[in-house]
Amino acid sequence: MTLPHPTADQISLPNVLAVLGDPTRLAIVRYLASKEGVPLNCSQFLDLGSKTNLSYHLAKLREAGVTRTEVVGTSRLITLRRDDLNARFPGLLDSVIAAAVDDPALPAVGASEIEVRA
């Protein structure tokens, strides 16, 4: 099974900004950035809400081109599409992540583990 993802050329700034405007989705992106290059199972984000709610947020991130979701058996592995986003909008993702790192208003995901790599 393969999930649909926009190509790099199909990623639009309004969609990316709209998706990143949600605190839960921004917390997911912040956590993915802290684990750069390591595909994370969607269960890593369960402290953000119910499975249904989490599934919704992960789908929105994927559909906007912010994340890539790979289906492996019954698991979904999520990665940040940093290269594609940087190619389309240089510096945007780094700026958003830098602003989100210490934002106390964002929900915590593995709060003791967050260490963003620039």
mmCIF file of C-alpha atoms in Angstrom:
data_model
loop_
_atom_site.group_PDB
_atom_site.id
_atom_site.type_symbol
_atom_site.label_atom_id
_atom_site.label_comp_id
_atom_site.label_asym_id
_atom_site.label_seq_id
_atom_site.Cartn_x
_atom_site.Cartn_y
_atom_site.Cartn_z
ATOM 1 C CA MET A 1 0.000 0.000 0.000
ATOM 2 C CA THR A 2 1.279 3.451 -0.917
ATOM 3 C CA LEU A 3 -0.170 6.689 0.407
ATOM 4 C CA PRO A 4 -0.465 9.730 -1.887
ATOM 5 C CA HIS A 5 2.076 12.524 -1.422
ATOM 6 C CA PRO A 6 2.442 15.740 -3.397
ATOM 7 C CA THR A 7 5.553 16.022 -5.536
ATOM 8 C CA ALA A 8 8.048 18.687 -4.485
ATOM 9 C CA ASP A 9 6.673 20.993 -7.197
ATOM 10 C CA GLN A 10 3.120 20.551 -5.892
ATOM 11 C CA ILE A 11 3.959 21.709 -2.353
ATOM 12 C CA SER A 12 2.380 25.142 -1.928
ATOM 13 C CA LEU A 13 3.270 27.796 0.615
ATOM 14 C CA PRO A 14 -0.334 28.513 1.672
ATOM 15 C CA ASN A 15 -0.935 24.808 2.397
ATOM 16 C CA VAL A 16 2.319 24.435 4.345
ATOM 17 C CA LEU A 17 1.641 27.551 6.430
ATOM 18 C CA ALA A 18 -1.963 26.518 7.092
ATOM 19 C CA VAL A 19 -0.893 23.072 8.267
ATOM 20 C CA LEU A 20 1.875 24.450 10.475
ATOM 21 C CA GLY A 21 -0.580 26.893 12.053
ATOM 22 C CA ASP A 22 -2.061 24.105 14.155
ATOM 23 C CA PRO A 23 -0.288 23.564 17.528
ATOM 24 C CA THR A 24 -0.583 19.765 17.407
ATOM 25 C CA ARG A 25 0.854 19.540 13.905
ATOM 26 C CA LEU A 26 3.608 22.001 14.766
ATOM 27 C CA ALA A 27 4.494 19.857 17.791
ATOM 28 C CA ILE A 28 4.709 16.813 15.506
ATOM 29 C CA VAL A 29 7.033 18.666 13.123
ATOM 30 C CA ARG A 30 9.160 19.882 16.036
ATOM 31 C CA TYR A 31 9.544 16.322 17.300
ATOM 32 C CA LEU A 32 10.318 14.944 13.828
ATOM 33 C CA ALA A 33 13.011 17.613 13.452
ATOM 34 C CA SER A 34 14.550 16.518 16.753
ATOM 35 C CA LYS A 35 14.834 12.981 15.376
ATOM 36 C CA GLU A 36 16.032 14.095 11.919
ATOM 37 C CA GLY A 37 16.465 11.255 9.458
ATOM 38 C CA VAL A 38 14.940 8.637 11.746
ATOM 39 C CA PRO A 39 11.543 7.381 10.556
ATOM 40 C CA LEU A 40 9.135 7.464 13.493
ATOM 41 C CA ASN A 41 6.165 5.198 14.023
ATOM 42 C CA CYS A 42 2.928 7.116 14.414
ATOM 43 C CA SER A 43 2.583 5.644 17.922
ATOM 44 C CA GLN A 44 5.392 8.043 18.984
ATOM 45 C CA PHE A 45 2.784 10.817 18.959
ATOM 46 C CA LEU A 46 -0.007 9.161 20.969
ATOM 47 C CA ASP A 47 0.436 11.586 23.868
ATOM 48 C CA LEU A 48 -1.021 14.266 21.540
ATOM 49 C CA GLY A 49 -4.470 12.723 21.453
ATOM 50 C CA SER A 50 -6.566 9.836 20.270
ATOM 51 C CA LYS A 51 -5.516 7.634 17.352
ATOM 52 C CA THR A 52 -8.293 9.131 15.243
ATOM 53 C CA ASN A 53 -7.189 12.682 16.000
ATOM 54 C CA LEU A 54 -3.543 11.836 15.424
ATOM 55 C CA SER A 55 -4.349 10.112 12.139
ATOM 56 C CA TYR A 56 -6.124 13.276 10.986
ATOM 57 C CA HIS A 57 -3.151 15.510 11.843
ATOM 58 C CA LEU A 58 -0.613 13.170 10.226
ATOM 59 C CA ALA A 59 -2.726 13.007 7.057
ATOM 60 C CA LYS A 60 -2.881 16.821 6.884
ATOM 61 C CA LEU A 61 0.911 17.049 7.224
ATOM 62 C CA ARG A 62 1.390 14.420 4.496
ATOM 63 C CA GLU A 63 -1.139 16.000 2.129
ATOM 64 C CA ALA A 64 0.582 19.402 2.475
ATOM 65 C CA GLY A 65 3.965 17.842 1.686
ATOM 66 C CA VAL A 66 5.493 18.493 5.104
ATOM 67 C CA THR A 67 5.948 14.806 5.953
ATOM 68 C CA ARG A 68 6.379 11.521 4.119
ATOM 69 C CA THR A 69 4.555 8.435 5.363
ATOM 70 C CA GLU A 70 5.850 5.008 4.439
ATOM 71 C CA VAL A 71 3.618 1.998 4.998
ATOM 72 C CA VAL A 72 5.594 -0.941 6.397
ATOM 73 C CA GLY A 73 3.304 -3.847 7.223
ATOM 74 C CA THR A 74 0.816 -2.493 9.733
ATOM 75 C CA SER A 75 3.065 0.421 10.701
ATOM 76 C CA ARG A 76 3.263 3.922 9.316
ATOM 77 C CA LEU A 77 6.727 5.478 9.422
ATOM 78 C CA ILE A 78 6.789 9.267 9.341
ATOM 79 C CA THR A 79 9.689 11.464 8.213
ATOM 80 C CA LEU A 80 10.062 15.176 7.648
ATOM 81 C CA ARG A 81 10.422 16.229 3.994
ATOM 82 C CA ARG A 82 13.169 18.722 4.829
ATOM 83 C CA ASP A 83 14.961 18.534 1.458
ATOM 84 C CA ASP A 84 11.778 19.085 -0.552
ATOM 85 C CA LEU A 85 10.642 21.942 1.679
ATOM 86 C CA ASN A 86 14.061 23.605 1.611
ATOM 87 C CA ALA A 87 14.154 23.340 -2.182
ATOM 88 C CA ARG A 88 10.744 25.020 -2.488
ATOM 89 C CA PHE A 89 10.989 27.510 0.388
ATOM 90 C CA PRO A 90 14.619 27.960 1.524
ATOM 91 C CA GLY A 91 14.926 28.539 5.263
ATOM 92 C CA LEU A 92 11.197 28.331 5.995
ATOM 93 C CA LEU A 93 11.255 25.024 7.852
ATOM 94 C CA ASP A 94 14.341 25.958 9.889
ATOM 95 C CA SER A 95 12.707 29.255 10.903
ATOM 96 C CA VAL A 96 9.469 27.571 11.920
ATOM 97 C CA ILE A 97 11.265 24.862 13.897
ATOM 98 C CA ALA A 98 13.554 27.387 15.621
ATOM 99 C CA ALA A 99 10.521 29.379 16.734
ATOM 100 C CA ALA A 100 8.730 26.235 17.926
ATOM 101 C CA VAL A 101 11.579 24.702 19.944
ATOM 102 C CA ASP A 102 10.933 26.612 23.154
ATOM 103 C CA ASP A 103 7.262 27.467 22.639
ATOM 104 C CA PRO A 104 5.498 26.506 25.887
ATOM 105 C CA ALA A 105 2.096 26.758 24.178
ATOM 106 C CA LEU A 106 2.795 23.680 22.056
ATOM 107 C CA PRO A 107 1.781 20.246 23.294
ATOM 108 C CA ALA A 108 4.680 18.119 24.505
ATOM 109 C CA VAL A 109 5.802 15.048 22.610
ATOM 110 C CA GLY A 110 8.705 13.226 24.224
ATOM 111 C CA ALA A 111 9.584 16.555 25.858
ATOM 112 C CA SER A 112 12.641 15.205 27.627
ATOM 113 C CA GLU A 113 14.093 13.960 24.332
ATOM 114 C CA ILE A 114 13.739 17.052 22.124
ATOM 115 C CA GLU A 115 17.017 18.278 20.723
ATOM 116 C CA VAL A 116 16.723 19.980 17.344
ATOM 117 C CA ARG A 117 19.582 19.590 14.893
ATOM 118 C CA ALA A 118 20.093 22.579 12.619
#
